[in-house]
mmCIF file of C-alpha atoms in Angstrom:
data_model
loop_
_atom_site.group_PDB
_atom_site.id
_atom_site.type_symbol
_atom_site.label_atom_id
_atom_site.label_comp_id
_atom_site.label_asym_id
_atom_site.label_seq_id
_atom_site.Cartn_x
_atom_site.Cartn_y
_atom_site.Cartn_z
ATOM 1 C CA MET A 1 -111.610 67.683 -131.967
ATOM 2 C CA TYR A 2 -108.751 65.298 -132.831
ATOM 3 C CA THR A 3 -106.731 66.715 -135.893
ATOM 4 C CA GLY A 4 -105.634 63.259 -137.341
ATOM 5 C CA ARG A 5 -101.964 64.233 -137.036
ATOM 6 C CA ALA A 6 -99.633 62.049 -135.033
ATOM 7 C CA SER A 7 -97.849 65.117 -133.815
ATOM 8 C CA GLY A 8 -101.149 66.518 -132.483
ATOM 9 C CA LEU A 9 -101.193 63.695 -129.838
ATOM 10 C CA VAL A 10 -98.805 65.438 -127.454
ATOM 11 C CA GLY A 11 -100.805 67.818 -125.430
ATOM 12 C CA ALA A 12 -104.244 66.465 -126.543
ATOM 13 C CA GLN A 13 -106.817 66.279 -123.672
ATOM 14 C CA ILE A 14 -109.211 63.410 -122.660
ATOM 15 C CA ALA A 15 -111.518 63.963 -119.802
ATOM 16 C CA GLY A 16 -109.141 66.165 -117.751
ATOM 17 C CA TYR A 17 -105.985 64.276 -118.674
ATOM 18 C CA ARG A 18 -103.202 65.538 -121.025
ATOM 19 C CA VAL A 19 -101.777 62.852 -123.281
ATOM 20 C CA GLU A 20 -97.964 62.628 -123.290
ATOM 21 C CA ARG A 21 -97.329 59.380 -125.225
ATOM 22 C CA GLU A 22 -98.791 56.004 -126.104
ATOM 23 C CA ILE A 23 -97.422 53.180 -123.963
ATOM 24 C CA GLY A 24 -99.395 50.100 -125.327
ATOM 25 C CA ARG A 25 -102.401 48.993 -127.243
ATOM 26 C CA GLY A 26 -104.298 45.799 -127.985
ATOM 27 C CA GLY A 27 -107.378 44.724 -129.932
ATOM 28 C CA MET A 28 -109.790 46.197 -127.425
ATOM 29 C CA ALA A 29 -107.818 49.095 -125.788
ATOM 30 C CA VAL A 30 -105.187 51.705 -126.113
ATOM 31 C CA VAL A 31 -103.111 52.968 -123.119
ATOM 32 C CA TYR A 32 -101.434 56.294 -122.850
ATOM 33 C CA CYS A 33 -99.103 58.000 -120.329
ATOM 34 C CA ALA A 34 -100.996 61.123 -119.433
ATOM 35 C CA ARG A 35 -100.936 63.918 -116.946
ATOM 36 C CA ASP A 36 -103.801 64.440 -114.486
ATOM 37 C CA LEU A 37 -104.545 68.208 -114.931
ATOM 38 C CA HIS A 38 -106.455 68.353 -111.761
ATOM 39 C CA LEU A 39 -103.948 66.710 -109.375
ATOM 40 C CA ASP A 40 -100.865 67.190 -111.442
ATOM 41 C CA ARG A 41 -99.653 63.604 -111.522
ATOM 42 C CA THR A 42 -98.737 61.114 -114.102
ATOM 43 C CA VAL A 43 -101.245 58.378 -114.760
ATOM 44 C CA ALA A 44 -101.762 55.388 -117.197
ATOM 45 C CA LEU A 45 -104.938 56.172 -119.189
ATOM 46 C CA LYS A 46 -106.641 53.282 -120.825
ATOM 47 C CA LEU A 47 -109.355 53.734 -123.473
ATOM 48 C CA LEU A 48 -111.713 50.867 -124.436
ATOM 49 C CA ALA A 49 -112.885 50.194 -127.892
ATOM 50 C CA PRO A 50 -116.589 50.921 -128.527
ATOM 51 C CA GLU A 51 -117.255 47.324 -129.506
ATOM 52 C CA MET A 52 -116.641 46.223 -125.930
ATOM 53 C CA VAL A 53 -118.916 48.724 -124.347
ATOM 54 C CA ARG A 54 -122.034 49.104 -126.540
ATOM 55 C CA ASN A 55 -123.976 46.799 -124.331
ATOM 56 C CA GLU A 56 -125.646 48.686 -121.509
ATOM 57 C CA THR A 57 -125.234 45.711 -119.126
ATOM 58 C CA PHE A 58 -121.480 45.770 -119.738
ATOM 59 C CA ARG A 59 -121.289 49.532 -119.134
ATOM 60 C CA ARG A 60 -123.060 49.226 -115.832
ATOM 61 C CA ARG A 61 -120.837 46.353 -114.802
ATOM 62 C CA PHE A 62 -117.742 48.125 -115.896
ATOM 63 C CA THR A 63 -118.592 51.077 -113.742
ATOM 64 C CA TYR A 64 -119.496 48.939 -110.618
ATOM 65 C CA GLU A 65 -116.521 46.656 -110.865
ATOM 66 C CA SER A 66 -114.093 49.527 -111.524
ATOM 67 C CA ARG A 67 -115.316 50.999 -108.196
ATOM 68 C CA VAL A 68 -114.967 47.697 -106.414
ATOM 69 C CA ALA A 69 -111.357 47.285 -107.728
ATOM 70 C CA ALA A 70 -110.532 50.839 -106.804
ATOM 71 C CA ALA A 71 -111.599 50.072 -103.252
ATOM 72 C CA ILE A 72 -109.155 47.158 -102.975
ATOM 73 C CA ASP A 73 -106.149 48.545 -101.213
ATOM 74 C CA HIS A 74 -103.426 45.931 -102.009
ATOM 75 C CA PRO A 75 -99.782 46.640 -102.646
ATOM 76 C CA HIS A 76 -99.777 44.406 -105.790
ATOM 77 C CA ILE A 77 -102.894 45.749 -107.395
ATOM 78 C CA VAL A 78 -102.478 48.809 -109.584
ATOM 79 C CA PRO A 79 -104.588 51.517 -108.068
ATOM 80 C CA ILE A 80 -107.425 52.831 -110.112
ATOM 81 C CA PHE A 81 -107.977 56.561 -109.660
ATOM 82 C CA GLU A 82 -110.970 57.089 -111.931
ATOM 83 C CA ALA A 83 -113.252 55.315 -114.410
ATOM 84 C CA GLY A 84 -115.737 57.030 -116.584
ATOM 85 C CA GLU A 85 -117.060 57.760 -120.056
ATOM 86 C CA THR A 86 -116.355 60.592 -122.460
ATOM 87 C CA ASP A 87 -117.670 60.940 -125.959
ATOM 88 C CA GLY A 88 -118.979 57.290 -125.951
ATOM 89 C CA VAL A 89 -115.548 55.882 -124.995
ATOM 90 C CA LEU A 90 -114.939 54.230 -121.592
ATOM 91 C CA TYR A 91 -111.695 55.124 -119.809
ATOM 92 C CA ILE A 92 -109.815 54.116 -116.783
ATOM 93 C CA ALA A 93 -107.153 56.250 -115.119
ATOM 94 C CA MET A 94 -104.664 54.239 -113.001
ATOM 95 C CA ARG A 95 -101.303 54.614 -111.357
ATOM 96 C CA TYR A 96 -98.465 54.808 -113.890
ATOM 97 C CA VAL A 97 -95.902 52.111 -113.121
ATOM 98 C CA PRO A 98 -92.506 52.677 -114.770
ATOM 99 C CA GLY A 99 -90.675 49.590 -115.987
ATOM 100 C CA LEU A 100 -91.553 46.597 -118.042
ATOM 101 C CA ASP A 101 -94.472 44.210 -118.061
ATOM 102 C CA LEU A 102 -93.677 40.599 -117.663
ATOM 103 C CA ARG A 103 -94.340 39.962 -121.369
ATOM 104 C CA ALA A 104 -91.595 42.363 -122.353
ATOM 105 C CA LEU A 105 -89.301 41.043 -119.619
ATOM 106 C CA LEU A 106 -89.631 37.425 -120.918
ATOM 107 C CA ASP A 107 -89.242 38.662 -124.554
ATOM 108 C CA ARG A 108 -86.064 40.400 -123.519
ATOM 109 C CA ASP A 109 -84.449 37.943 -121.161
ATOM 110 C CA GLY A 110 -86.131 34.653 -121.820
ATOM 111 C CA PRO A 111 -86.972 32.132 -118.894
ATOM 112 C CA LEU A 112 -86.275 33.452 -115.375
ATOM 113 C CA PRO A 113 -84.253 32.013 -112.607
ATOM 114 C CA VAL A 114 -86.548 29.818 -110.407
ATOM 115 C CA GLU A 115 -86.318 32.062 -107.430
ATOM 116 C CA THR A 116 -87.222 35.169 -109.474
ATOM 117 C CA ALA A 117 -90.153 33.337 -111.041
ATOM 118 C CA LEU A 118 -91.334 32.347 -107.543
ATOM 119 C CA ARG A 119 -91.143 35.854 -106.220
ATOM 120 C CA ILE A 120 -93.050 37.230 -109.002
ATOM 121 C CA ALA A 121 -95.702 34.431 -108.818
ATOM 122 C CA ALA A 122 -96.202 34.987 -105.031
ATOM 123 C CA GLN A 123 -96.928 38.756 -105.566
ATOM 124 C CA VAL A 124 -99.355 38.020 -108.275
ATOM 125 C CA ALA A 125 -101.038 35.230 -106.311
ATOM 126 C CA SER A 126 -101.477 37.647 -103.307
ATOM 127 C CA ALA A 127 -103.191 40.236 -105.586
ATOM 128 C CA LEU A 128 -105.528 37.567 -107.138
ATOM 129 C CA ASP A 129 -106.501 36.084 -103.753
ATOM 130 C CA ALA A 130 -107.355 39.610 -102.587
ATOM 131 C CA ALA A 131 -109.543 40.234 -105.474
ATOM 132 C CA HIS A 132 -111.232 36.864 -105.064
ATOM 133 C CA GLU A 133 -112.095 37.815 -101.446
ATOM 134 C CA HIS A 134 -114.080 40.762 -102.987
ATOM 135 C CA ASP A 135 -115.870 38.456 -105.320
ATOM 136 C CA LEU A 136 -113.905 39.703 -108.346
ATOM 137 C CA VAL A 137 -112.408 37.335 -111.014
ATOM 138 C CA HIS A 138 -109.752 38.736 -113.337
ATOM 139 C CA ARG A 139 -110.200 36.204 -116.091
ATOM 140 C CA ASP A 140 -107.333 37.516 -118.191
ATOM 141 C CA VAL A 141 -104.205 36.770 -116.097
ATOM 142 C CA LYS A 142 -101.283 36.974 -118.622
ATOM 143 C CA PRO A 143 -97.737 38.401 -118.707
ATOM 144 C CA GLY A 144 -98.952 41.621 -120.395
ATOM 145 C CA ASN A 145 -101.069 42.349 -117.341
ATOM 146 C CA ILE A 146 -98.226 41.926 -114.879
ATOM 147 C CA LEU A 147 -96.064 44.935 -114.390
ATOM 148 C CA VAL A 148 -92.652 44.511 -112.987
ATOM 149 C CA ALA A 149 -91.178 47.670 -111.224
ATOM 150 C CA ARG A 150 -87.969 48.191 -109.380
ATOM 151 C CA GLY A 151 -88.085 46.791 -105.849
ATOM 152 C CA THR A 152 -86.961 48.305 -102.573
ATOM 153 C CA ASP A 153 -83.779 46.347 -101.793
ATOM 154 C CA SER A 154 -81.672 43.234 -102.564
ATOM 155 C CA ASP A 155 -84.225 41.028 -100.732
ATOM 156 C CA HIS A 156 -87.071 42.557 -102.790
ATOM 157 C CA PRO A 157 -85.485 43.282 -106.260
ATOM 158 C CA GLU A 158 -88.757 43.714 -108.034
ATOM 159 C CA HIS A 159 -92.298 45.025 -107.028
ATOM 160 C CA VAL A 160 -95.007 43.384 -109.107
ATOM 161 C CA TYR A 161 -98.430 44.911 -109.846
ATOM 162 C CA LEU A 162 -101.398 43.138 -111.460
ATOM 163 C CA THR A 163 -103.391 45.377 -113.670
ATOM 164 C CA ASP A 164 -106.653 45.541 -115.791
ATOM 165 C CA PHE A 165 -108.902 44.800 -112.842
ATOM 166 C CA GLY A 166 -111.357 47.379 -114.377
ATOM 167 C CA LEU A 167 -112.121 44.798 -116.983
ATOM 168 C CA THR A 168 -112.960 41.921 -114.661
ATOM 169 C CA LYS A 169 -116.268 40.218 -114.250
ATOM 170 C CA LYS A 170 -118.342 39.236 -111.215
ATOM 171 C CA SER A 171 -117.535 35.787 -110.206
ATOM 172 C CA LEU A 172 -120.036 33.010 -110.901
ATOM 173 C CA SER A 173 -122.306 35.273 -112.818
ATOM 174 C CA LEU A 174 -120.562 35.235 -116.201
ATOM 175 C CA THR A 175 -118.825 32.700 -118.435
ATOM 176 C CA GLY A 176 -115.764 33.393 -120.614
ATOM 177 C CA PHE A 177 -117.872 35.146 -123.131
ATOM 178 C CA THR A 178 -119.408 38.638 -123.369
ATOM 179 C CA THR A 179 -123.135 39.128 -123.935
ATOM 180 C CA VAL A 180 -122.286 39.740 -127.690
ATOM 181 C CA GLY A 181 -120.360 36.425 -127.883
ATOM 182 C CA GLU A 182 -116.847 37.711 -127.803
ATOM 183 C CA PHE A 183 -114.413 35.715 -125.922
ATOM 184 C CA VAL A 184 -112.740 37.423 -122.884
ATOM 185 C CA GLY A 185 -109.270 36.052 -122.156
ATOM 186 C CA THR A 186 -105.961 35.257 -123.749
ATOM 187 C CA LEU A 187 -105.759 31.746 -125.341
ATOM 188 C CA ASP A 188 -102.404 30.776 -124.163
ATOM 189 C CA TYR A 189 -103.464 31.147 -120.581
ATOM 190 C CA VAL A 190 -107.315 30.509 -120.600
ATOM 191 C CA ALA A 191 -108.948 27.955 -118.291
ATOM 192 C CA PRO A 192 -110.961 25.027 -119.663
ATOM 193 C CA GLU A 193 -114.177 26.230 -117.956
ATOM 194 C CA GLN A 194 -113.860 29.639 -119.772
ATOM 195 C CA ILE A 195 -113.629 27.775 -123.063
ATOM 196 C CA SER A 196 -116.572 25.564 -122.509
ATOM 197 C CA GLY A 197 -118.733 28.543 -121.313
ATOM 198 C CA ARG A 198 -119.246 27.263 -117.823
ATOM 199 C CA PRO A 199 -119.517 29.723 -114.854
ATOM 200 C CA VAL A 200 -116.142 30.811 -113.546
ATOM 201 C CA ASP A 201 -114.719 31.733 -110.118
ATOM 202 C CA GLY A 202 -111.247 32.407 -108.751
ATOM 203 C CA ARG A 203 -109.906 28.925 -109.805
ATOM 204 C CA CYS A 204 -109.894 30.043 -113.485
ATOM 205 C CA ASP A 205 -107.462 32.720 -112.402
ATOM 206 C CA LEU A 206 -105.417 30.083 -110.633
ATOM 207 C CA TYR A 207 -105.196 28.174 -113.826
ATOM 208 C CA SER A 208 -104.089 31.167 -115.760
ATOM 209 C CA LEU A 209 -101.489 31.956 -113.154
ATOM 210 C CA ALA A 210 -100.138 28.477 -113.424
ATOM 211 C CA CYS A 211 -99.901 28.892 -117.144
ATOM 212 C CA VAL A 212 -97.908 32.142 -116.625
ATOM 213 C CA VAL A 213 -95.585 30.730 -113.996
ATOM 214 C CA TYR A 214 -94.908 27.758 -116.313
ATOM 215 C CA GLU A 215 -93.894 30.151 -119.119
ATOM 216 C CA THR A 216 -91.604 32.108 -116.761
ATOM 217 C CA LEU A 217 -89.759 28.867 -116.047
ATOM 218 C CA ALA A 218 -90.000 26.958 -119.352
ATOM 219 C CA GLY A 219 -89.726 29.768 -121.799
ATOM 220 C CA GLY A 220 -93.208 29.215 -123.251
ATOM 221 C CA PRO A 221 -96.707 28.473 -122.088
ATOM 222 C CA PRO A 222 -97.679 24.814 -121.417
ATOM 223 C CA PHE A 223 -99.732 24.404 -124.491
ATOM 224 C CA GLN A 224 -98.334 25.523 -127.829
ATOM 225 C CA ARG A 225 -100.197 24.651 -131.089
ATOM 226 C CA ASP A 226 -100.364 25.666 -134.645
ATOM 227 C CA ASP A 227 -103.864 27.157 -134.560
ATOM 228 C CA ASP A 228 -106.370 28.494 -132.006
ATOM 229 C CA ILE A 229 -108.836 25.443 -132.323
ATOM 230 C CA ALA A 230 -105.985 23.034 -131.435
ATOM 231 C CA LEU A 231 -104.882 25.182 -128.650
ATOM 232 C CA LEU A 232 -108.415 25.364 -127.098
ATOM 233 C CA TRP A 233 -108.630 21.638 -127.405
ATOM 234 C CA ALA A 234 -105.307 21.238 -125.609
ATOM 235 C CA HIS A 235 -106.430 23.294 -122.659
ATOM 236 C CA GLN A 236 -109.536 21.211 -122.292
ATOM 237 C CA TYR A 237 -108.143 17.759 -122.981
ATOM 238 C CA ASP A 238 -104.326 17.542 -123.135
ATOM 239 C CA SER A 239 -101.953 16.971 -120.218
ATOM 240 C CA PRO A 240 -99.279 19.761 -119.969
ATOM 241 C CA PRO A 241 -95.662 18.714 -120.663
ATOM 242 C CA ALA A 242 -93.606 18.169 -117.470
ATOM 243 C CA LEU A 243 -91.623 21.248 -116.541
ATOM 244 C CA SER A 244 -88.597 19.152 -115.878
ATOM 245 C CA GLU A 245 -88.596 17.957 -119.487
ATOM 246 C CA ARG A 246 -88.802 21.556 -120.741
ATOM 247 C CA ARG A 247 -86.268 22.844 -118.278
ATOM 248 C CA PRO A 248 -83.872 20.157 -117.123
ATOM 249 C CA GLY A 249 -82.500 20.699 -113.659
ATOM 250 C CA THR A 250 -85.759 21.801 -111.944
ATOM 251 C CA ALA A 251 -87.138 19.776 -109.083
ATOM 252 C CA PRO A 252 -89.285 16.873 -110.459
ATOM 253 C CA ALA A 253 -91.699 17.597 -107.571
ATOM 254 C CA MET A 254 -92.584 20.811 -109.349
ATOM 255 C CA ASP A 255 -94.192 18.797 -112.119
ATOM 256 C CA ASP A 256 -96.943 17.487 -109.783
ATOM 257 C CA VAL A 257 -97.659 20.967 -108.343
ATOM 258 C CA LEU A 258 -98.051 22.466 -111.804
ATOM 259 C CA ALA A 259 -100.189 19.506 -113.005
ATOM 260 C CA ARG A 260 -102.563 20.086 -110.094
ATOM 261 C CA ALA A 261 -102.901 23.785 -110.713
ATOM 262 C CA LEU A 262 -103.506 23.051 -114.341
ATOM 263 C CA ALA A 263 -106.086 20.423 -113.613
ATOM 264 C CA LYS A 264 -109.058 20.471 -116.144
ATOM 265 C CA VAL A 265 -111.637 20.349 -113.403
ATOM 266 C CA PRO A 266 -111.529 23.395 -111.080
ATOM 267 C CA GLU A 267 -112.309 21.314 -108.036
ATOM 268 C CA ASP A 268 -109.076 19.357 -108.555
ATOM 269 C CA ARG A 269 -106.909 22.585 -108.301
ATOM 270 C CA TYR A 270 -105.514 24.254 -105.177
ATOM 271 C CA GLY A 271 -107.808 26.194 -102.906
ATOM 272 C CA SER A 272 -106.114 29.540 -103.506
ATOM 273 C CA CYS A 273 -103.406 31.019 -105.647
ATOM 274 C CA LEU A 274 -101.005 31.498 -102.675
ATOM 275 C CA GLU A 275 -101.539 27.807 -101.816
ATOM 276 C CA PHE A 276 -100.336 26.889 -105.241
ATOM 277 C CA VAL A 277 -97.211 29.148 -104.976
ATOM 278 C CA ALA A 278 -96.470 27.846 -101.545
ATOM 279 C CA ALA A 279 -96.663 24.262 -102.802
ATOM 280 C CA LEU A 280 -94.455 25.190 -105.830
ATOM 281 C CA ARG A 281 -91.846 26.722 -103.631
ATOM 282 C CA ALA A 282 -91.828 23.693 -101.257
ATOM 283 C CA ALA A 283 -91.435 21.500 -104.183
ATOM 284 C CA ALA A 284 -88.620 23.504 -105.629
ATOM 285 C CA GLY A 285 -86.747 23.311 -102.446
ATOM 286 C CA GLY A 286 -83.073 23.884 -103.119
ATOM 287 C CA ALA A 287 -82.824 21.489 -106.059
ATOM 288 C CA GLY A 288 -84.217 23.678 -108.781
ATOM 289 C CA GLY A 289 -83.233 27.068 -107.451
ATOM 290 C CA GLY A 290 -79.992 27.118 -109.243
ATOM 291 C CA ALA A 291 -81.022 25.660 -112.497
ATOM 292 C CA HIS A 292 -80.063 27.714 -115.370
ATOM 293 C CA PRO A 293 -82.819 28.934 -117.670
ATOM 294 C CA PRO A 294 -82.855 27.048 -121.036
ATOM 295 C CA ALA A 295 -81.357 28.869 -123.981
ATOM 296 C CA ARG A 296 -83.863 30.769 -126.008
ATOM 297 C CA ALA A 297 -84.084 31.138 -129.665
ATOM 298 C CA GLY A 298 -85.811 33.674 -131.964
ATOM 299 C CA ARG A 299 -86.841 35.882 -129.103
ATOM 300 C CA GLY A 300 -87.147 39.561 -129.904
ATOM 301 C CA SER A 301 -85.749 42.146 -127.551
ATOM 302 C CA ALA A 302 -87.975 44.503 -125.692
ATOM 303 C CA GLY A 303 -86.634 47.206 -123.416
ATOM 304 C CA ALA A 304 -87.835 50.389 -121.744
ATOM 305 C CA ALA A 305 -86.609 52.649 -124.549
ATOM 306 C CA GLN A 306 -89.147 54.519 -126.510
ATOM 307 C CA PRO A 307 -89.367 53.751 -130.319
ATOM 308 C CA ALA A 308 -87.868 56.325 -132.604
ATOM 309 C CA GLY A 309 -90.012 58.395 -134.990
ATOM 310 C CA PRO A 310 -93.294 60.262 -134.388
ATOM 311 C CA PRO A 311 -95.820 58.902 -131.936
ATOM 312 C CA PRO A 312 -98.527 56.503 -133.409
ATOM 313 C CA GLU A 313 -101.956 57.702 -134.480
ATOM 314 C CA PRO A 314 -104.664 56.761 -132.003
ATOM 315 C CA PRO A 315 -107.072 53.950 -133.111
ATOM 316 C CA LEU A 316 -109.901 55.323 -135.283
ATOM 317 C CA TRP A 317 -112.399 54.627 -132.571
ATOM 318 C CA ALA A 318 -110.512 56.785 -130.082
ATOM 319 C CA ARG A 319 -110.142 59.916 -132.141
ATOM 320 C CA PRO A 320 -113.455 61.586 -131.257
ATOM 321 C CA VAL A 321 -112.369 61.894 -127.633
ATOM 322 C CA PHE A 322 -109.240 63.813 -128.453
ATOM 323 C CA VAL A 323 -109.390 67.564 -127.954
ATOM 324 C CA ARG A 324 -106.606 69.891 -128.782
ATOM 325 C CA SER A 325 -105.155 71.563 -125.695
ATOM 326 C CA SER A 326 -105.358 74.881 -127.583
ATOM 327 C CA GLY A 327 -109.098 74.505 -127.761
ATOM 328 C CA TYR A 328 -109.563 74.234 -131.482
#
């Protein structure tokens, strides 16, 4: 069993994976870099908090949709190797992608050059459209779920992966809330139909992608409010600020493209994520490509370096699944 000591994390085993270090956590999950003991490869191992998986319907959906996501062979979707349950905790083992996620990249560097933002957007859009063709809706497209790895050459300086498809929901069958009433999604990027509880399809992912693209260019998401209620209201009723106002020098035609992608009514948006990015690229033309990112203030730095000191304790809910590699 788990000993409760941070130093005991290294070498601990979970369902055939040996934990090497923690690489991220949120309110509902913790992710470890781990070693697959059967195939001798490095993986990213995500554990889900029990609050999210107590409902049997969710557990069945999780298993089914993880299998569907694993069957999607797409260069910009993180491959899922295994999904299962151990000691009452659901887990997903997926490819480990070295590098930063887009959240850390933006926190470190601030807004991106237009061409870089468009390259990243096109890769994410391709992944989303592929998922939508399999009747999967991500519903939590955000910078933290977009991994940016080293590319192959100067023409492809980064390779982008979209992750967390094991937590998606079947399109049209669910709203933005779980069966226990908990909201699924991140408020800075959530579509109006998710907020109002209407059925969702791939167009909600398009809205979220547009929010992410806006942030990569403007330095912040389109709607920024002092509290969550005001933010939810803005997504449903307020018009987004023009990108050309937030980032002078970008092509004014990009404002219209983003406004359509951020339309409150799904039917008013583009027909696919790639159609949106193609329209944005055409609108950018050559006018906005050289525009310098606006100066950023108060941004923290995030790099690939590991923090100093002992590794953190696992969440309390995850401790029962840890087994000392020595067997005691």
